[in-house]
mmCIF file of C-alpha atoms (C1' of nucleotides) in Angstrom:
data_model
loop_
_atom_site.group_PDB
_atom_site.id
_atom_site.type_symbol
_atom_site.label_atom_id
_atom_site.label_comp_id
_atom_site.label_asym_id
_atom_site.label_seq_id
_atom_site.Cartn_x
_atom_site.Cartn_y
_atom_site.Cartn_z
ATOM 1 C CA UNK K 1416 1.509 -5.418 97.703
ATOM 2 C CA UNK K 1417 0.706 -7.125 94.452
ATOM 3 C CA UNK K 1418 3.567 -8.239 92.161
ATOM 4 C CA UNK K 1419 3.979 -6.951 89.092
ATOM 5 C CA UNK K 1420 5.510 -9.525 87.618
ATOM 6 C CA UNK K 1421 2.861 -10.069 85.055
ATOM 7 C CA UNK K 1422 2.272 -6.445 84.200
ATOM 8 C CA UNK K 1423 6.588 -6.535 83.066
ATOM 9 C CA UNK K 1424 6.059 -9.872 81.560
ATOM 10 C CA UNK K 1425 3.143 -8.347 79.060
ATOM 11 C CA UNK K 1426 5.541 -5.344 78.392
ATOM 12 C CA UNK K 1427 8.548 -7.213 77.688
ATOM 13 C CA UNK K 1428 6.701 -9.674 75.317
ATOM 14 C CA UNK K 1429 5.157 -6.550 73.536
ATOM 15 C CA UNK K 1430 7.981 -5.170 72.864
ATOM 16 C CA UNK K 1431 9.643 -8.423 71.676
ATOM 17 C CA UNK K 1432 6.888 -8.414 69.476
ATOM 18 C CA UNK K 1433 6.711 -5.004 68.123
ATOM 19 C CA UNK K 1434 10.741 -5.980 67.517
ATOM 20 C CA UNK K 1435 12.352 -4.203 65.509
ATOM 21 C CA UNK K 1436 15.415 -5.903 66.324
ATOM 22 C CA UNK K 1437 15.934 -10.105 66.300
ATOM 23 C CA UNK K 1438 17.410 -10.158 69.875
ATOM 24 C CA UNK K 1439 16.737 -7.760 72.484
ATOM 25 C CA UNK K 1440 19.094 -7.543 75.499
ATOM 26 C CA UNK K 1441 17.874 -7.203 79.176
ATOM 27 C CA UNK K 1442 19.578 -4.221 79.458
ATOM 28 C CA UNK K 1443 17.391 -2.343 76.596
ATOM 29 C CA UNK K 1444 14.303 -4.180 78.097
ATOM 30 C CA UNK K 1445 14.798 -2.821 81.400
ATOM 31 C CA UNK K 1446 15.374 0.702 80.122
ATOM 32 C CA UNK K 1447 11.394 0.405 78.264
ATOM 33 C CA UNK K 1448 10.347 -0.957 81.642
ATOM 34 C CA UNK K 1449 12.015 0.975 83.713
ATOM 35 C CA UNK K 1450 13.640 -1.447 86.595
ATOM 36 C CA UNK K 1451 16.715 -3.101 86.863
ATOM 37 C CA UNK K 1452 18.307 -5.742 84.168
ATOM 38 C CA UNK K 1453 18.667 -8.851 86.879
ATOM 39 C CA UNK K 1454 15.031 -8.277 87.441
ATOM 40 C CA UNK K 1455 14.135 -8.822 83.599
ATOM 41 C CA UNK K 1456 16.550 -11.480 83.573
ATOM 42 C CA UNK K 1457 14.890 -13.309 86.212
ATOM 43 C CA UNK K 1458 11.490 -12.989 84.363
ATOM 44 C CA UNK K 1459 12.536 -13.856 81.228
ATOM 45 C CA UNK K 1460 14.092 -17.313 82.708
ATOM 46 C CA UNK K 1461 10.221 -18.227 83.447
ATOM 47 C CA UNK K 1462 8.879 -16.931 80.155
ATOM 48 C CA UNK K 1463 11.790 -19.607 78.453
ATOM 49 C CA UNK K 1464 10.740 -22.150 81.077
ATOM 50 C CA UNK K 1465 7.274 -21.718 79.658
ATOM 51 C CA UNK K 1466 8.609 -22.004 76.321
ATOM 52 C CA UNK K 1467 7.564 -18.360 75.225
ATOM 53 C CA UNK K 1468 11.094 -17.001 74.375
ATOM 54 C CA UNK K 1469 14.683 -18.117 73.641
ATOM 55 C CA UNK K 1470 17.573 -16.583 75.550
ATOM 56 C CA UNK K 1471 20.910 -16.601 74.034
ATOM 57 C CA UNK K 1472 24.406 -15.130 75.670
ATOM 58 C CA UNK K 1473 27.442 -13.217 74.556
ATOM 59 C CA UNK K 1474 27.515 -10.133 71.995
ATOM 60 C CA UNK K 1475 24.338 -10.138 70.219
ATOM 61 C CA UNK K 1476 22.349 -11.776 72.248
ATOM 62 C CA UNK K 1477 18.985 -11.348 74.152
ATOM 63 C CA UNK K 1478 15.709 -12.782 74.171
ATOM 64 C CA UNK K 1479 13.364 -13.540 71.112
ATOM 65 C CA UNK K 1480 9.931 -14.863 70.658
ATOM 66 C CA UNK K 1481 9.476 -18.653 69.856
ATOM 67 C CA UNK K 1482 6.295 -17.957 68.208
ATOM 68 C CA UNK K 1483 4.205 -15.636 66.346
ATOM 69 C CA UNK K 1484 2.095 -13.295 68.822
ATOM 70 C CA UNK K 1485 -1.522 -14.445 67.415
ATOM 71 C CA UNK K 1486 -0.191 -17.975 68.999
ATOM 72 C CA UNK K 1487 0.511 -16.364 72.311
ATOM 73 C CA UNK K 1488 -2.021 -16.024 75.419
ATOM 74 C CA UNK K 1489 -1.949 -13.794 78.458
ATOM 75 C CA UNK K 1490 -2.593 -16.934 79.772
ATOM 76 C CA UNK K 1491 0.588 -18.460 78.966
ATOM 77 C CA UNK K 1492 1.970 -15.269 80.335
ATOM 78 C CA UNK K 1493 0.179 -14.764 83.191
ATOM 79 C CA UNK K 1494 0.848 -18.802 84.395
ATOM 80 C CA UNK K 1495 4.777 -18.356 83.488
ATOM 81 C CA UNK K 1496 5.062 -15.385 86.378
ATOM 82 C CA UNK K 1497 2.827 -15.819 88.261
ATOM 83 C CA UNK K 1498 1.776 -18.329 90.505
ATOM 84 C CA UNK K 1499 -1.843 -19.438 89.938
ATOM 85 C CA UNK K 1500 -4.099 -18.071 93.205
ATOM 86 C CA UNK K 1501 -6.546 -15.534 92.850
ATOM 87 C CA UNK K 1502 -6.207 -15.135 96.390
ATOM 88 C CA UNK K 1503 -4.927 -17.084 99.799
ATOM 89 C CA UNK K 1504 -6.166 -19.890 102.189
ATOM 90 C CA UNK K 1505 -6.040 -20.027 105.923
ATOM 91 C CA UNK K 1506 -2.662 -19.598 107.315
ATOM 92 C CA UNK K 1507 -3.150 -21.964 110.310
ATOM 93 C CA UNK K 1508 -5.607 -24.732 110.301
ATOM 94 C CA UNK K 1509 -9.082 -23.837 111.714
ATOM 95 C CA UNK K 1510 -10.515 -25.267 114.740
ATOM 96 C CA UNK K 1511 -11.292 -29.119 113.808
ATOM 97 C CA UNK K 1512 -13.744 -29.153 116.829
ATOM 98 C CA UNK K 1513 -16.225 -26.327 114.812
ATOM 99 C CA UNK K 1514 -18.136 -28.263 111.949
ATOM 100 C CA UNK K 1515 -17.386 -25.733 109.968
ATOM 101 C CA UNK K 1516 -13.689 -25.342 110.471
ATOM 102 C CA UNK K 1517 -13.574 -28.961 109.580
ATOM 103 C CA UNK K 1518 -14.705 -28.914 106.479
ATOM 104 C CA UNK K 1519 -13.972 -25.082 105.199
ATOM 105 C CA UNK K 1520 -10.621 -26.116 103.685
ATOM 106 C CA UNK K 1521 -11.814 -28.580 101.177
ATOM 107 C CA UNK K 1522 -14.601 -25.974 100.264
ATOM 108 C CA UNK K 1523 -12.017 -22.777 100.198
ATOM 109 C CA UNK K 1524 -10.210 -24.966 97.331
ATOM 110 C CA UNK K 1525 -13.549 -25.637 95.154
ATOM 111 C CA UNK K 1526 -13.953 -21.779 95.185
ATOM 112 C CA UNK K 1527 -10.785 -21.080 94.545
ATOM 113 C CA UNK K 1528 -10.204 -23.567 92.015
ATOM 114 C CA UNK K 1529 -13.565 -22.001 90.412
ATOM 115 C CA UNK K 1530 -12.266 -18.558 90.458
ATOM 116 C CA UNK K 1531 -8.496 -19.560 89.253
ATOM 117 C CA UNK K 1532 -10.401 -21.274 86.133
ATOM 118 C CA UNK K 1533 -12.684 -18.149 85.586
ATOM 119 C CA UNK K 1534 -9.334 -15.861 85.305
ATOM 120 C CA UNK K 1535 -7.862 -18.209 83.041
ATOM 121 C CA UNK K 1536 -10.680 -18.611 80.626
ATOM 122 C CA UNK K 1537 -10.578 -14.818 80.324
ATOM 123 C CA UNK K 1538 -6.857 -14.535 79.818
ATOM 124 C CA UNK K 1539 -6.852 -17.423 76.983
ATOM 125 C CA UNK K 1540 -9.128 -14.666 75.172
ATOM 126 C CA UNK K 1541 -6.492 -12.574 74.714
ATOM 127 C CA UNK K 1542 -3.412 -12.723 72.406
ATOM 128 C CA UNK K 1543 -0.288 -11.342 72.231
ATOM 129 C CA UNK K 1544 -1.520 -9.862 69.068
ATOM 130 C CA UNK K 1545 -4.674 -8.279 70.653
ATOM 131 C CA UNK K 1546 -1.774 -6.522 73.001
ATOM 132 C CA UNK K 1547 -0.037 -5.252 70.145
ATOM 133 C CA UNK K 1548 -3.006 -3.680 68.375
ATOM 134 C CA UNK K 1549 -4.207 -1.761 71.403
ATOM 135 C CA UNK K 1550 -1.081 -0.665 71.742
ATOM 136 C CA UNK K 1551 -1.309 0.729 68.012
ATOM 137 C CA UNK K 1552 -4.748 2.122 69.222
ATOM 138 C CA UNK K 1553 -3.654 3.578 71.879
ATOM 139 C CA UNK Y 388 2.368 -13.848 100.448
ATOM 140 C CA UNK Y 389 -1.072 -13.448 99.428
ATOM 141 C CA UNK Y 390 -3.962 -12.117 101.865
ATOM 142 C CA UNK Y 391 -5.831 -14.794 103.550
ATOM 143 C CA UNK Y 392 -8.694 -12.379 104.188
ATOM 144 C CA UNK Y 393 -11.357 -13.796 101.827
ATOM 145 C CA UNK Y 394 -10.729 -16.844 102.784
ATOM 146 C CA UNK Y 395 -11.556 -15.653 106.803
ATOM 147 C CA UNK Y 396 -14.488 -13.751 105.982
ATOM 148 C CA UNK Y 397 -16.082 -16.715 104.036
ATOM 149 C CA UNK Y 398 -15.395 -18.516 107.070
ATOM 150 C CA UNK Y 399 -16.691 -15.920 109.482
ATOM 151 C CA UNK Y 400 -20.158 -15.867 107.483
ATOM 152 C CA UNK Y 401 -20.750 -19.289 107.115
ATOM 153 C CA UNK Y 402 -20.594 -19.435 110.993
ATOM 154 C CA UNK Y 403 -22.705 -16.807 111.339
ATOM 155 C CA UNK Y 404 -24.908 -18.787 108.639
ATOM 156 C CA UNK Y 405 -25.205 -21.861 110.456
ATOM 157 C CA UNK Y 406 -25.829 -19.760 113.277
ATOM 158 C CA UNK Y 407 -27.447 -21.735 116.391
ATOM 159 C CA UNK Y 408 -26.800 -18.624 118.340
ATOM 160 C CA UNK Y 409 -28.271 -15.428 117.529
ATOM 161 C CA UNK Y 410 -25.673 -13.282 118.311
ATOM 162 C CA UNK Y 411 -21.524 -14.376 117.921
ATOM 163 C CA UNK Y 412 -19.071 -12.438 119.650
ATOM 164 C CA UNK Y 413 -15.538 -12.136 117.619
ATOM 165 C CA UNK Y 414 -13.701 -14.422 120.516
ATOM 166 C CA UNK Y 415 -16.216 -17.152 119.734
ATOM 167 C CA UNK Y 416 -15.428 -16.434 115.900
ATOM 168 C CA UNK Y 417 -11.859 -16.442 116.727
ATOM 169 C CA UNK Y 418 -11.626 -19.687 117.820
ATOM 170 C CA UNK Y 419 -12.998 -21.566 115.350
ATOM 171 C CA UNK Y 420 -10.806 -19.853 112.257
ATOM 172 C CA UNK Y 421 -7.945 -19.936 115.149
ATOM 173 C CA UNK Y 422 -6.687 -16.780 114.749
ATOM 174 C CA UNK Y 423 -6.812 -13.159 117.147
ATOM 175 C CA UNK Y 424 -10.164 -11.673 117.981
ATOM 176 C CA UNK Y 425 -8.428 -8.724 116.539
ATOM 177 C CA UNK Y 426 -8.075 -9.875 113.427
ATOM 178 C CA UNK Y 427 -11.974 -10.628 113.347
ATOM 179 C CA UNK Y 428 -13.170 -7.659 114.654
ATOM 180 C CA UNK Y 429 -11.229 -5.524 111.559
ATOM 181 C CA UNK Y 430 -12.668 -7.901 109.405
ATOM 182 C CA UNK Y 431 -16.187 -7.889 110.763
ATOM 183 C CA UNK Y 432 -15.967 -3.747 110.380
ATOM 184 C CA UNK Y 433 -15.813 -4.384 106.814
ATOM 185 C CA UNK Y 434 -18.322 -6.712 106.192
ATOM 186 C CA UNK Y 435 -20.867 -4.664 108.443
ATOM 187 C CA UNK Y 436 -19.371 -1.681 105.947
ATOM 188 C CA UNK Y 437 -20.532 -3.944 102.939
ATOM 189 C CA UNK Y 438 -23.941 -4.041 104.577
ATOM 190 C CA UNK Y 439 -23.850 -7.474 104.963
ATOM 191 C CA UNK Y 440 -23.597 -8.465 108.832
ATOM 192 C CA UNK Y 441 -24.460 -5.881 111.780
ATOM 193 C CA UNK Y 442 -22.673 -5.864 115.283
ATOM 194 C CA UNK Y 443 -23.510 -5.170 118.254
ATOM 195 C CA UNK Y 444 -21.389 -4.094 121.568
ATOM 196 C CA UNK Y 445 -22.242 -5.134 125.389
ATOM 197 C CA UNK Y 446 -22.574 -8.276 126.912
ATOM 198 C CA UNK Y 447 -24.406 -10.846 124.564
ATOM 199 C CA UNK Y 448 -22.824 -8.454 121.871
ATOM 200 C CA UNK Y 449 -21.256 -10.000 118.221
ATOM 201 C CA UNK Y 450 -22.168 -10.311 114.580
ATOM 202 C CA UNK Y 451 -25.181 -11.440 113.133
ATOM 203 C CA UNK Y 452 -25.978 -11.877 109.394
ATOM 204 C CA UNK Y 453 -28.213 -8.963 107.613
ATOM 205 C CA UNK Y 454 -29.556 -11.132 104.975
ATOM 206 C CA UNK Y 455 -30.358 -15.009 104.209
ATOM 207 C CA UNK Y 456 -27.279 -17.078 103.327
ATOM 208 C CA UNK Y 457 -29.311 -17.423 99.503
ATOM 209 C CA UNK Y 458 -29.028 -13.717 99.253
ATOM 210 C CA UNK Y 459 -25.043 -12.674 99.809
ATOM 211 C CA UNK Y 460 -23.157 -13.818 96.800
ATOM 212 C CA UNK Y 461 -19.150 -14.406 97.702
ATOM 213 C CA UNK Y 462 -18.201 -11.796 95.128
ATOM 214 C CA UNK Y 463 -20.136 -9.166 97.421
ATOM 215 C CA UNK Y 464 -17.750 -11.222 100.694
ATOM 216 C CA UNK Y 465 -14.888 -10.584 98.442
ATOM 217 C CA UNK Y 466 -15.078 -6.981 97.469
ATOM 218 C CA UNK Y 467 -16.222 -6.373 101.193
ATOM 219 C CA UNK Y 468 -12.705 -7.724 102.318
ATOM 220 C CA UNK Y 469 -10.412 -7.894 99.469
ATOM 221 C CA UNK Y 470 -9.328 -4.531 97.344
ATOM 222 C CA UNK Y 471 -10.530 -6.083 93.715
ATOM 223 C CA UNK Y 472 -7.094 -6.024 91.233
ATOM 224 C CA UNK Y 473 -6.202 -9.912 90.176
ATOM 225 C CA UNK Y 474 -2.762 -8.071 89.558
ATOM 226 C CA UNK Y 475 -0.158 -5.471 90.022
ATOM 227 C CA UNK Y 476 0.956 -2.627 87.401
ATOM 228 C CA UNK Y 477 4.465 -1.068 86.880
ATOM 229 C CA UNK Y 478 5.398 0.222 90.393
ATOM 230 C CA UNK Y 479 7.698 2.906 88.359
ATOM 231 C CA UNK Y 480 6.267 4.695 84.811
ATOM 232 C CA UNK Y 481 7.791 3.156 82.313
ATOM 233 C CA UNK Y 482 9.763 4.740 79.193
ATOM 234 C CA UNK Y 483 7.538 7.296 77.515
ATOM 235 C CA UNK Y 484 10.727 7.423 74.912
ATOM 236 C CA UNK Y 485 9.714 3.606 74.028
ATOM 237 C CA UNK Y 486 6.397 3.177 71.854
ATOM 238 C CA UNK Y 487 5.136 0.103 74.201
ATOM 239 C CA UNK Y 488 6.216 1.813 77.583
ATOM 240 C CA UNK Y 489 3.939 5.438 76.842
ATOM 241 C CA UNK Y 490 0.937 3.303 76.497
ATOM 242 C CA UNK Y 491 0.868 -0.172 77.928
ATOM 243 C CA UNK Y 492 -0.531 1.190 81.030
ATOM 244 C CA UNK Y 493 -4.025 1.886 79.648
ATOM 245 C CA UNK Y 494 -3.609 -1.678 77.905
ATOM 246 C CA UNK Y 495 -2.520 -3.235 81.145
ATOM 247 C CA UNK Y 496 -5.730 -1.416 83.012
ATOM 248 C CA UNK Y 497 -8.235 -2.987 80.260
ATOM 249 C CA UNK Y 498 -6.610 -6.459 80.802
ATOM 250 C CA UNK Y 499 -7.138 -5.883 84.787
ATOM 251 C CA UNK Y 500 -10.595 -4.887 84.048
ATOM 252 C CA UNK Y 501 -11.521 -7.690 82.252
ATOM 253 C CA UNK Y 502 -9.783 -10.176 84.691
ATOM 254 C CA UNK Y 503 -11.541 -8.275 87.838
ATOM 255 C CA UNK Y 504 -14.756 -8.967 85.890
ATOM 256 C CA UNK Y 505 -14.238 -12.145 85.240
ATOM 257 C CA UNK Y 506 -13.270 -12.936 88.497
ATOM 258 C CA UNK Y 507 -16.341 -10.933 90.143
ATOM 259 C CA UNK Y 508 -18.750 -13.005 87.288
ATOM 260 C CA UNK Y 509 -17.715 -16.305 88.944
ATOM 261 C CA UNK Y 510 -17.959 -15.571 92.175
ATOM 262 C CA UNK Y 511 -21.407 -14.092 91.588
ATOM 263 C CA UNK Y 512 -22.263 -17.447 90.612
ATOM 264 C CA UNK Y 513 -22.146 -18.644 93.852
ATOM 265 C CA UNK Y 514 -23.761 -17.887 97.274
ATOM 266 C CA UNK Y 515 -23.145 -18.366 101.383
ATOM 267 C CA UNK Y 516 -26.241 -20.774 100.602
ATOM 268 C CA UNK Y 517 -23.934 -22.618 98.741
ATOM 269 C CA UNK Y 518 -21.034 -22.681 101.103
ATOM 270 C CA UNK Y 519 -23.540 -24.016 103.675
ATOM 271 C CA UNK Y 520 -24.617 -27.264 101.098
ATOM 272 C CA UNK Y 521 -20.944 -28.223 100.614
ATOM 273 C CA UNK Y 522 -19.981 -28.104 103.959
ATOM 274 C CA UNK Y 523 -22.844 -30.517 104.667
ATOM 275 C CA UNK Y 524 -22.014 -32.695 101.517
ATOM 276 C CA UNK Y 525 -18.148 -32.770 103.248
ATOM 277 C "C1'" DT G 1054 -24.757 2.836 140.026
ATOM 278 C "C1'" DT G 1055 -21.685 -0.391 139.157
ATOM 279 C "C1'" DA G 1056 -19.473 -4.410 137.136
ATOM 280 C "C1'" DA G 1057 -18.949 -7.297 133.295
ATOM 281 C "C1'" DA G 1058 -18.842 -8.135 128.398
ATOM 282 C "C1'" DA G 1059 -18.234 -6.930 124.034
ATOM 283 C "C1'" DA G 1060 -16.849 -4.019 119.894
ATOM 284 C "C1'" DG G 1061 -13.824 -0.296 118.219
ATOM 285 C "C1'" DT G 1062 -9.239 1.374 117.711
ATOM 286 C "C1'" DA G 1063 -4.349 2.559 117.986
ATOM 287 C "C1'" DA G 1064 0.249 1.103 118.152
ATOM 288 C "C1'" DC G 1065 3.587 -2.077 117.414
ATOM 289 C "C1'" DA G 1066 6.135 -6.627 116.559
ATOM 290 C "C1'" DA G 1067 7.302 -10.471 113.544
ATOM 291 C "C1'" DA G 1068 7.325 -12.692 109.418
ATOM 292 C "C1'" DG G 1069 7.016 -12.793 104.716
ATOM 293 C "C1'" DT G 1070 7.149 -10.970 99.912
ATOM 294 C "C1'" DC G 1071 8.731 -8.206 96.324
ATOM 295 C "C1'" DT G 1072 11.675 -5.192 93.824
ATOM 296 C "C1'" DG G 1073 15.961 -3.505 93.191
ATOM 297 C "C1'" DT G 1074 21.075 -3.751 93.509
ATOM 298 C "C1'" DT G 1075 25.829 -5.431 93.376
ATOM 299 C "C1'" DA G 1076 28.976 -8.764 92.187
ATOM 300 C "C1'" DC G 1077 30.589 -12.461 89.814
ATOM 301 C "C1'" DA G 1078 30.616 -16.875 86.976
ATOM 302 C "C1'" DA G 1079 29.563 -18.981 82.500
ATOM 303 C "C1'" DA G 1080 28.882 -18.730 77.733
ATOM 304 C "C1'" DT G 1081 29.457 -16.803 73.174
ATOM 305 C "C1'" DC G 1082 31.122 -14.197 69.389
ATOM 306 C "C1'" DA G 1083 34.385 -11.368 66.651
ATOM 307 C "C1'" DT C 399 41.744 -12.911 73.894
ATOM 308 C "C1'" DG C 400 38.537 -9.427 75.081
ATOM 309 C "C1'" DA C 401 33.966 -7.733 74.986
ATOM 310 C "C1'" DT C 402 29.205 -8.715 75.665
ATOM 311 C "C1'" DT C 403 25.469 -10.940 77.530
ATOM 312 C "C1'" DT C 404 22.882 -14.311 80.290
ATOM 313 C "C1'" DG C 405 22.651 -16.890 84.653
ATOM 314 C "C1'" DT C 406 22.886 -16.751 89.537
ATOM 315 C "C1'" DA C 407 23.698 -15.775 94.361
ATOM 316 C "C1'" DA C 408 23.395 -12.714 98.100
ATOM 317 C "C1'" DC C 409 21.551 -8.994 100.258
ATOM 318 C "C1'" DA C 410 19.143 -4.428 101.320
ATOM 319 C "C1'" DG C 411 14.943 -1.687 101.639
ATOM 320 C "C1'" DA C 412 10.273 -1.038 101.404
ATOM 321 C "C1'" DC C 413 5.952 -2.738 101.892
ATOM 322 C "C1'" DT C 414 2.204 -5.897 103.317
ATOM 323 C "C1'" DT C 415 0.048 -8.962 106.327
ATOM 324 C "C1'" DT C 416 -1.062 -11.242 110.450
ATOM 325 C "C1'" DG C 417 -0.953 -11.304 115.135
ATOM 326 C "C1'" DT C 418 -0.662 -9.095 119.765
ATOM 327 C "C1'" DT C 419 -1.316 -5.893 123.629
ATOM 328 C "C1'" DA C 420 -3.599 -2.295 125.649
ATOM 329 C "C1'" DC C 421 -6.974 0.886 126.025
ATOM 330 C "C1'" DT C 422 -11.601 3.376 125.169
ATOM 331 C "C1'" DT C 423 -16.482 3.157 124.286
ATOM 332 C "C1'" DT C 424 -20.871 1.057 124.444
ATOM 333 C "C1'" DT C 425 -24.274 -1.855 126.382
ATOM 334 C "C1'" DT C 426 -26.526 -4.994 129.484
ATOM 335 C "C1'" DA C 427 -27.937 -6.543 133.846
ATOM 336 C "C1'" DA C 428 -27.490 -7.164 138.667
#
DNA sequence: TTAAAAAGTAACAAAGTCTGTTACAAATCA
DNA sequence: TGATTTGTAACAGACTTTGTTACTTTTTAA
């Protein structure tokens, strides 16, 4: 399967942004998305690592964004949760006796590299903000 | 773990590119990308699928390319071998009581559209002709 | 006609990943 | 001091993926 990690992520900063309230709890976050708190907890440990949102304990606390959505990126999003490979390399190493299998590796990362960059690029084009006003759309 | 599919059939054609033998049987393919003839055969089903290789059964049986390595772009390889999201949505629907959770599905399926585009643009770009000059180059 | 070689296919095992869950420790505030 | 919330560890269940065995079907050639 495909993790959804990024799909939550995008959810859970939208509604952070569309907040109403200063400091959202995991607990009301999970209800929107629909999973369990420890999983939103564990997500929104990378989205502080990344420097997206601030966590802060005891009554009253929650999660809040660090910065105004129009300053956000799916891309910052999408490289807090997820890790960055459009898609996988060879699990054992390929024959070294076939020319090709020599050399396939170090070609397998250009492409990938390529096609990691190409994702990004589109991400960076959309903000936050973008989120929030297709949202309003609907 | 992510599916190291692509990466396989990339590896299958470019063998079958720099073809000295007309025909390769999947035990011959095996070898070189070390892996189960198995493995190659379900993978050479879907490229033949894709209309890119054909395959033949009986003794000097195997794969052979349908076009010239200038003509098969790896974004036709990919969608032959990989299903095309970049990403995963919300396994479970989220709160249709929340304003974000009743639509942030269609947003989520634009930003997957976009990113499958993207991705599909790049590797458009690029062709088994290529693959075949940058294994040479090393 | 028969034997050998190859793809096609089904069934299953093993490993890994991902989400979800429970339980508890640590921190914070009233 | 007690309530609330994050942080964290441990584990279960489901799913995906690769690899493996075994068998059928097709094809070639002796």
């Amino acid at each position: 399967m495909q993790s959804c990690r990024f799909a939550f992520a995008v959810h859970v900063m939208a509604v952070l942004a569309s907040g109403k309230s200063d400091c959202c709890p995991s607990s009301r976050l999970a209800q929107t998305v629909n999973t369990n708190p420890v999983v939103i907890r564990r997500l929104l440990i990378e989205l502080q690592d990344a420097g997206l949102i601030s966590t802060f304990r005891g009554p009253h606390g929650g999660a809040v964004l660090k910065r105004k959505p129009e300053k956000v990126t799916l891309r910052e999003i999408h490289s807090a949760v997820d890790q960055g490979n459009v898609f996988g390399t060879h699990p054992n190493e390929p024959s070294q006796e076939c020319p090709v299998g020599k050399r396939i590796g170090k070609v397998m990362l250009r492409i990938q590299n390529r096609a990691n960059r190409a994702l990004e690029r589109e991400l960076e084009k959309m903000t936050l903000a973008d989120v929030l006003r297709e949202l309003r759309k609907g």
